[in-house]
Coordinates of C-alpha atoms in Angstrom, one line a residue:
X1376 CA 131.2 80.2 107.2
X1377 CA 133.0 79.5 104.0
X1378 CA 134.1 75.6 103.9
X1379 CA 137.8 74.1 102.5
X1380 CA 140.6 75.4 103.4
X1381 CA 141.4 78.7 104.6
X1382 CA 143.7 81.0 102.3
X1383 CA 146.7 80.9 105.2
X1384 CA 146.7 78.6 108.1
X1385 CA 146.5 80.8 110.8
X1386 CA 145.4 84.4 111.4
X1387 CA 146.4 86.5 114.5
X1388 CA 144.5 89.5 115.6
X1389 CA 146.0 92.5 117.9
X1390 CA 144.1 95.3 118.6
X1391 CA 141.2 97.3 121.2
X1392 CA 137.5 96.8 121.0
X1393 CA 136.7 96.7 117.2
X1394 CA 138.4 93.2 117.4
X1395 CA 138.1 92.3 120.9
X1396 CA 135.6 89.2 121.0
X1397 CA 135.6 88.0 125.1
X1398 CA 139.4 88.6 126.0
X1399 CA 138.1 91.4 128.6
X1400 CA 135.3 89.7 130.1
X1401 CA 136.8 88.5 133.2
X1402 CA 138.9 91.6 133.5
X1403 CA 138.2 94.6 136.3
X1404 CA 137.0 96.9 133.9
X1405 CA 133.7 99.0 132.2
X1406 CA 135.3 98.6 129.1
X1407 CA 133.2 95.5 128.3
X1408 CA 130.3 93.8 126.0
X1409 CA 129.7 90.7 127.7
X1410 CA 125.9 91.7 128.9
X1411 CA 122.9 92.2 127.0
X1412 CA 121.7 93.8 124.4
X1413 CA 125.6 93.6 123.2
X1414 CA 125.3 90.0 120.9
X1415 CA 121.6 90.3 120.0
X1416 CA 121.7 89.5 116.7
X1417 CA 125.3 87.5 116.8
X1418 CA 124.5 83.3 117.4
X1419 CA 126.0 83.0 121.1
X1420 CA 124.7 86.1 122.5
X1421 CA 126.6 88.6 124.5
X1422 CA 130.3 87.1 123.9
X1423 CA 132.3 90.5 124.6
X1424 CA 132.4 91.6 121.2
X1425 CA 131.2 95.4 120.9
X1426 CA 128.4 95.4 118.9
X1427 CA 124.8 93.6 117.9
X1428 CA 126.7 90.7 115.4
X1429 CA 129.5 89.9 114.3
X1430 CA 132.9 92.4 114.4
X1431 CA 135.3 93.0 111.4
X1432 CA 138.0 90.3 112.3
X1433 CA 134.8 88.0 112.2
X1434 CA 133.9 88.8 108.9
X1435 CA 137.8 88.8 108.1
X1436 CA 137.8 85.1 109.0
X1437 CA 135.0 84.2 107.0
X1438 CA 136.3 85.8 104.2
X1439 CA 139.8 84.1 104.9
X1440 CA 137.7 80.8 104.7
X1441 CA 137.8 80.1 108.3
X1442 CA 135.4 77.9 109.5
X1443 CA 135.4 79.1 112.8
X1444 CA 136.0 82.1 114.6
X1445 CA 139.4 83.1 116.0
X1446 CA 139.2 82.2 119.8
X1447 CA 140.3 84.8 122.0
X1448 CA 143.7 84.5 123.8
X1449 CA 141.7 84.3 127.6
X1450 CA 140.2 81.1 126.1
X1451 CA 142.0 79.1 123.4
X1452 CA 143.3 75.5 124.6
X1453 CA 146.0 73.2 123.2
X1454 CA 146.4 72.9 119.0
X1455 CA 143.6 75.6 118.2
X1456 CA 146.6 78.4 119.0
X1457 CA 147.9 77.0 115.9
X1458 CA 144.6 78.6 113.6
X1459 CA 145.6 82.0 115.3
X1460 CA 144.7 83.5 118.7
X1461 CA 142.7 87.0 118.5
X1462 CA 144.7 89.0 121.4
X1463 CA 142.3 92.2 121.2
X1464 CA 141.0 94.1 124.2
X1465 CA 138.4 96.8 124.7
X1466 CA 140.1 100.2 125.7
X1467 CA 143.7 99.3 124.8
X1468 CA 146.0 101.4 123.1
X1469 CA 149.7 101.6 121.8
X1470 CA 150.2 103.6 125.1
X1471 CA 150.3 102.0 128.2
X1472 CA 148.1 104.2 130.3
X1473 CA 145.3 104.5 127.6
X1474 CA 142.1 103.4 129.1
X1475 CA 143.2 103.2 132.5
X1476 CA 140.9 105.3 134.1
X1477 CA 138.2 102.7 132.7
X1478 CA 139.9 99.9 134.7
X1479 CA 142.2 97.0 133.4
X1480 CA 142.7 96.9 129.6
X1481 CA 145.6 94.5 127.9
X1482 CA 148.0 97.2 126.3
X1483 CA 149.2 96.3 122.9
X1484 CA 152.7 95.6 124.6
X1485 CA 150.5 93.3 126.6
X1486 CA 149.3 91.5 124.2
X1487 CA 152.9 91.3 122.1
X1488 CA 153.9 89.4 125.6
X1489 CA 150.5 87.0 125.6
X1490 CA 151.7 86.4 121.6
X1491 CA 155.2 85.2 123.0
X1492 CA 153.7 82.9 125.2
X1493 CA 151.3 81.4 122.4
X1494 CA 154.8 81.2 120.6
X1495 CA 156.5 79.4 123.3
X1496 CA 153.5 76.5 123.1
X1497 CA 154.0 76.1 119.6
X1498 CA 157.3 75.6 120.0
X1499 CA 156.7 72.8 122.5
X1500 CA 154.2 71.4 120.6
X1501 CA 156.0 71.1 117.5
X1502 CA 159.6 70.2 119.5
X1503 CA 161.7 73.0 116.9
X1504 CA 162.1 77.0 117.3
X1505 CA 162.3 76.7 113.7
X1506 CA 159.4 75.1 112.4
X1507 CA 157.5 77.3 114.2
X1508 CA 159.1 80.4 112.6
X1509 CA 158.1 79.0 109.3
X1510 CA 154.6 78.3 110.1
X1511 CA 154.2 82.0 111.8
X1512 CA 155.7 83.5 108.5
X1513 CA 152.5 82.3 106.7
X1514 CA 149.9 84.0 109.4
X1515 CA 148.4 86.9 108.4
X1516 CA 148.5 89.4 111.8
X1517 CA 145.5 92.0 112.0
X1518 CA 146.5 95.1 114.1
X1519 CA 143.8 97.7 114.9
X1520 CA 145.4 100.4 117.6
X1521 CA 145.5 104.1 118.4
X1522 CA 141.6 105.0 118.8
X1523 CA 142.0 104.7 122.4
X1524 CA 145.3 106.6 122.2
X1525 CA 142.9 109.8 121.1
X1526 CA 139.7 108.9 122.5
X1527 CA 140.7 107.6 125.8
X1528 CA 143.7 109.4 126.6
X1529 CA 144.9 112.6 124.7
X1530 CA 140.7 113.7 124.3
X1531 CA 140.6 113.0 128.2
X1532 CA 142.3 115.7 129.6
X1533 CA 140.7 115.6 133.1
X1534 CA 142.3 112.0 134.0
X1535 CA 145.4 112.3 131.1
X1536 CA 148.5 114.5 130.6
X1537 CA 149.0 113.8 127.2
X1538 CA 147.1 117.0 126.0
X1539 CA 148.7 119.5 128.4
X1540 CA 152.4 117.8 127.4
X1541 CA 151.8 117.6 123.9
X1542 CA 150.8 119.2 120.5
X1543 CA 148.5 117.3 118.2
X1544 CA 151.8 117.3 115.6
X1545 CA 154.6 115.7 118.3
X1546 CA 151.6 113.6 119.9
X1547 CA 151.4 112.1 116.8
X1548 CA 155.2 111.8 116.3
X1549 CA 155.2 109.9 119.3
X1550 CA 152.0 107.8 118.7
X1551 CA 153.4 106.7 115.6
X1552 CA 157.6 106.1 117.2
X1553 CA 155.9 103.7 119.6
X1554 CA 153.7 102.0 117.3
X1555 CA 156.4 101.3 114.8
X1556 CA 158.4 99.8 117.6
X1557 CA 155.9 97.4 119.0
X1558 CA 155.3 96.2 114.7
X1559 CA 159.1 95.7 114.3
X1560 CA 158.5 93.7 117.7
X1561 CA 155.8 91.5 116.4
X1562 CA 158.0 91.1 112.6
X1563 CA 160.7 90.2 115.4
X1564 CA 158.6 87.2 117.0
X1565 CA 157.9 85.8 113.1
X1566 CA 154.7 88.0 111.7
X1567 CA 155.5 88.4 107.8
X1568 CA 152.4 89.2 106.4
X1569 CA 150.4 92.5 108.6
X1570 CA 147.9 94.3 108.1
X1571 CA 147.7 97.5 110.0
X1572 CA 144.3 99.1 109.9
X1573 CA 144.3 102.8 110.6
X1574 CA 142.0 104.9 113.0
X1575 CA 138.7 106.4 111.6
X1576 CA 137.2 109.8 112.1
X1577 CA 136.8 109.9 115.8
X1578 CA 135.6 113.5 115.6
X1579 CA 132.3 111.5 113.9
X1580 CA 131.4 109.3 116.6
X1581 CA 128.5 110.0 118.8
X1582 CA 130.4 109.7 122.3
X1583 CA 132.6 113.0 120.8
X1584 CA 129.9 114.4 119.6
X1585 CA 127.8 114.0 123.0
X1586 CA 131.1 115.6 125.3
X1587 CA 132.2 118.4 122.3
X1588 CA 129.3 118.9 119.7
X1589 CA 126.6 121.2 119.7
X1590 CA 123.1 120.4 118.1
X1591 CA 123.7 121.0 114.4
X1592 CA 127.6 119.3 114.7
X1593 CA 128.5 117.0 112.0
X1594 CA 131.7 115.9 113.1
X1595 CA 133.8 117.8 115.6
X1596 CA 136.5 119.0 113.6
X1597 CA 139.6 119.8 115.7
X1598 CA 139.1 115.8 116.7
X1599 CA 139.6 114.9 113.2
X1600 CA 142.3 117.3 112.7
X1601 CA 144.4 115.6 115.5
X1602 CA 143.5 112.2 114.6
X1603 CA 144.6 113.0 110.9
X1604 CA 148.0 114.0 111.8
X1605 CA 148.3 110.2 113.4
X1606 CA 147.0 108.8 110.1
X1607 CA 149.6 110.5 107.8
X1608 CA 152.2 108.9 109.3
X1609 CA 150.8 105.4 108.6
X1610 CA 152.0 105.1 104.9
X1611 CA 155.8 106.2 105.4
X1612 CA 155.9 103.3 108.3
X1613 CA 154.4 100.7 105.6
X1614 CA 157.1 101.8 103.0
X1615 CA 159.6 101.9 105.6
X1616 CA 158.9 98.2 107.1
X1617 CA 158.2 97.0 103.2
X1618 CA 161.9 98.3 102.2
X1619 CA 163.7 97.7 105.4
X1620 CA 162.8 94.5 107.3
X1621 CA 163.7 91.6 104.9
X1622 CA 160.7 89.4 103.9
X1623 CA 158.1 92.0 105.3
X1624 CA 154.8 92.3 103.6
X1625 CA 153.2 95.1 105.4
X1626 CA 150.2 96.5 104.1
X1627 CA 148.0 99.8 105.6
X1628 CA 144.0 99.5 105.4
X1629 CA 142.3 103.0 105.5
X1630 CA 139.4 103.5 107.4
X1631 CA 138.8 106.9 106.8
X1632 CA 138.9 106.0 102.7
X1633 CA 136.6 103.0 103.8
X1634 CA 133.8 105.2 105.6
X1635 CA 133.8 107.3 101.5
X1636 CA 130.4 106.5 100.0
X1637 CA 127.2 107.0 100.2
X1638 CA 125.9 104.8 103.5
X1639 CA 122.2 105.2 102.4
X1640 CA 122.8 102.8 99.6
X1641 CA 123.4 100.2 102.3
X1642 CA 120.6 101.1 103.8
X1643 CA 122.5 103.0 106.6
X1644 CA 120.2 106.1 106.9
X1645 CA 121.0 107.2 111.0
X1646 CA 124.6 108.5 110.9
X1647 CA 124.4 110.0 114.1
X1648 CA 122.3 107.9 116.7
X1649 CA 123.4 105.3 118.5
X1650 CA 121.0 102.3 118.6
X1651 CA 121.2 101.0 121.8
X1652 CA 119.8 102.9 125.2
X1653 CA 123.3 104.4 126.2
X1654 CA 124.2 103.4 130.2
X1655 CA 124.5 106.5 132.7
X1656 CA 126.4 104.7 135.1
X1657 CA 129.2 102.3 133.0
X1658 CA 131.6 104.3 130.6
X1659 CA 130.4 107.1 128.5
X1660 CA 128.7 105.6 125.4
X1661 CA 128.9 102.3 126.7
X1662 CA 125.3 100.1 126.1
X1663 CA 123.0 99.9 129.5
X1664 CA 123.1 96.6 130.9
X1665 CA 120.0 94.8 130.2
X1666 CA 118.8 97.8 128.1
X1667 CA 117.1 98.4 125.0
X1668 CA 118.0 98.2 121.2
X1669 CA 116.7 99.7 118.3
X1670 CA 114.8 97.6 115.8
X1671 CA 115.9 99.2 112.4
X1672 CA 119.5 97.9 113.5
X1673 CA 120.1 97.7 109.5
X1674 CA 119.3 101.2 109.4
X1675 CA 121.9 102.5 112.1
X1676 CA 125.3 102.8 111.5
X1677 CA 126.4 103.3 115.3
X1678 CA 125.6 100.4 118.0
X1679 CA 126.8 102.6 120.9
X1680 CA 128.6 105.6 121.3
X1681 CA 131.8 104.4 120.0
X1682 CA 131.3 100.8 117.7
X1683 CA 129.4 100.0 114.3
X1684 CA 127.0 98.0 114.0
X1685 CA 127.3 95.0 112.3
X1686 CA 126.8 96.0 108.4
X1687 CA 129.7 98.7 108.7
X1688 CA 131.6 96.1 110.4
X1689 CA 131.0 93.2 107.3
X1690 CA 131.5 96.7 105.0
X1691 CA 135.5 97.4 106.2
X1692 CA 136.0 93.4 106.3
X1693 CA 135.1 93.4 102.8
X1694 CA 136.9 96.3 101.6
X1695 CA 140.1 95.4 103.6
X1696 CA 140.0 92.3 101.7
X1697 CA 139.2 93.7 98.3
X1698 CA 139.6 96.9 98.5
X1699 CA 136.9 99.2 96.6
X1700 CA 138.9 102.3 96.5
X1701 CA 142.9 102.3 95.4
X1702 CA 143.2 104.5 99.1
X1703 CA 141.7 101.6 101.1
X1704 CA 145.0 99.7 101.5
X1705 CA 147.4 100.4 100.7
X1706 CA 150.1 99.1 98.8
X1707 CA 147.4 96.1 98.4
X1708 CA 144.8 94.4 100.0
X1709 CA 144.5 91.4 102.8
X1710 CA 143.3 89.2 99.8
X1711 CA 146.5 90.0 97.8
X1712 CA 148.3 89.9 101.5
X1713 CA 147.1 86.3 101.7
X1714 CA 148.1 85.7 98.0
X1715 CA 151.2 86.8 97.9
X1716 CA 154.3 84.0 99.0
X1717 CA 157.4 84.4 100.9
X1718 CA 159.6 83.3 97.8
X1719 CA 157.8 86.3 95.8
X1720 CA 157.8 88.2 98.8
X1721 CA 160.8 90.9 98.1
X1722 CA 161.7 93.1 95.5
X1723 CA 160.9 96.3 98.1
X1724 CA 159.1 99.3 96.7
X1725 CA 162.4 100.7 95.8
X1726 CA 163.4 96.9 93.7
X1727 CA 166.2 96.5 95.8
X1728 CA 166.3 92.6 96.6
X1729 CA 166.4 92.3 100.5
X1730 CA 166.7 88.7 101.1

């Protein structure tokens, strides 16, 4: 971990099972990491994260010059809520119902409510409403949602409606009315400074490719398509938020612009496979309790049939910070996010003052 001080003073992290580190362990559920081989190559061992190491909010941390990890909301005690809570849970989505049919899972509006109760002890513990407003406005919020909005719901149309109801176009429309509301909601409760990371190509992932691909598929395209539709409508929120909420300094981190290179000169060669032994009886894709892993783990880009491994993971931390690409993030990065001051903070993207 990088030592001094970290860049902001707190950092907050929403989102489903890229970012979840232990907030679903106790929870009735499939949807979770806390067995081995899940945390074979991360200090603690099996903690809940969804991978071998580390996950991107980990690496996000480090780079933020965190000394520690963010503690997840099910475990945080007493002044460390005030270096951020991670609020993240396996299977979530923007939707309630998404991931339901995998057990309990803590919706994003879920976790907006466990946010206003880490809210409520700051307020008590620093005796003004106020105060804590101020300090919240210098957080930087992570928010990673909508994969299980696709992969656990609307590509489920055996145990979801969403399909049957819906286009991919007004799904999307939808997706993406919701998920503005719950962000104006979180800007609401004091978040200034968000980044909201995008989904990736879902269509690419071997769990799809396992229920829809055939032998020689790639990427299963109509997946991609749908998801796509979702991510287009990313960019118009940030402008939106950026010139309408006064003081807002939302920023957009593309994952599909992060997956763009050429993986082999990381040494990612296996683009496909995952590198744990898959489980037949918990979820689909899930890791078998107790099972094996892969030894080339440097070589394999998927852990399971859904998450990284770690080295894509430390890869989008990276470029989320400084981003590689101009279409990573967008209209900047998190290390220009954690730069940039309240007092600077507004002359919107159409230099209109909005204070």
């Amino acid at each position: 971990m990088v030592k001094g001080e970290p860049q902001v003073p707190c950092l907050f992290i929403l989102g489903d099972s890229l970012f979840d580190n232990g907030n679903n362990n106790n929870l009735i559920t499939t949807a979770k990491a806390n067995y081995p081989p899940y945390g074979i190559d991360f200090p603690d061992g099996p903690t809940g994260r969804f991978t071998n190491g580390k996950n991107s909010a980990d690496f996000l941390a480090e780079l933020l010059g965190f000394d520690k990890f963010i503690e997840p909301f099910s475990t945080v005690k007493g002044v460390d809520i005030f270096r951020g809570v991670n609020y993240a849970s396996g299977a979530a989505g923007i939707r309630d119902e998404s991931g339901i049919h995998l057990g309990d899972r803590i919706s994003l509006n879920r976790q907006l409510r466990n946010h206003k109760v880490t809210i409520s002890h700051m307020s008590t513990l620093l005796g003004n409403k106020t105060l804590t407003m101020d300090y919240l406005s210098k957080c930087i919020y992570i928010v990673g949602m909508g994969n299980n909005d696709y992969i656990n719901n609307y590509l489920m149309p055996q145990f979801y409606p969403s399909s049957h109801l819906y286009k991919p176009e007004k799904y999307a429309t939808i997706l993406m009315q919701q998920y503005s509301k719950q962000l104006k909601t979180l800007y609401r409760y004091g978040a200034r400074k968000v980044a909201v990371f995008g989904v990736g190509s879902l269509g690419c992932i071997p769990a799809e490719l396992a229920s829809y691909g055939t032998k020689d598929t790639i990427c299963v395209d109509f997946i991609n398509s749908a998801v796509q539709k979702f991510a287009d409508k990313f960019k118009p929120m940030i402008d939106d938020f950026n010139n309408n909420l006064p003081n807002a300094n939302f920023i957009y981190i593309n994952l599909t612009s992060i997956a763009i290179g050429d993986p082999a000169q990381i040494g990612l060669t296996n683009l496909a496979e995952p590198c744990c032994e898959i489980s037949s009886v918990i979820a689909k894709g899930q890791c078998s309790n107790g099972g094996g892993a892969c030894s080339d783990r440097a070589s394999h880009y998927f852990w399971d049939g859904f998450h990284p491994t770690e080295i894509p993971n430390k890869v989008t931390a990276i470029r989320a910070y400084t981003a590689l690409l101009p279409t990573d993030a967008y209209p900047f990065d998190i290390s220009h996010l954690a730069a940039s001051t309240l007092a600077l903070n507004k002359l919107g993207q159409s230099g209109v003052e909005l204070m």
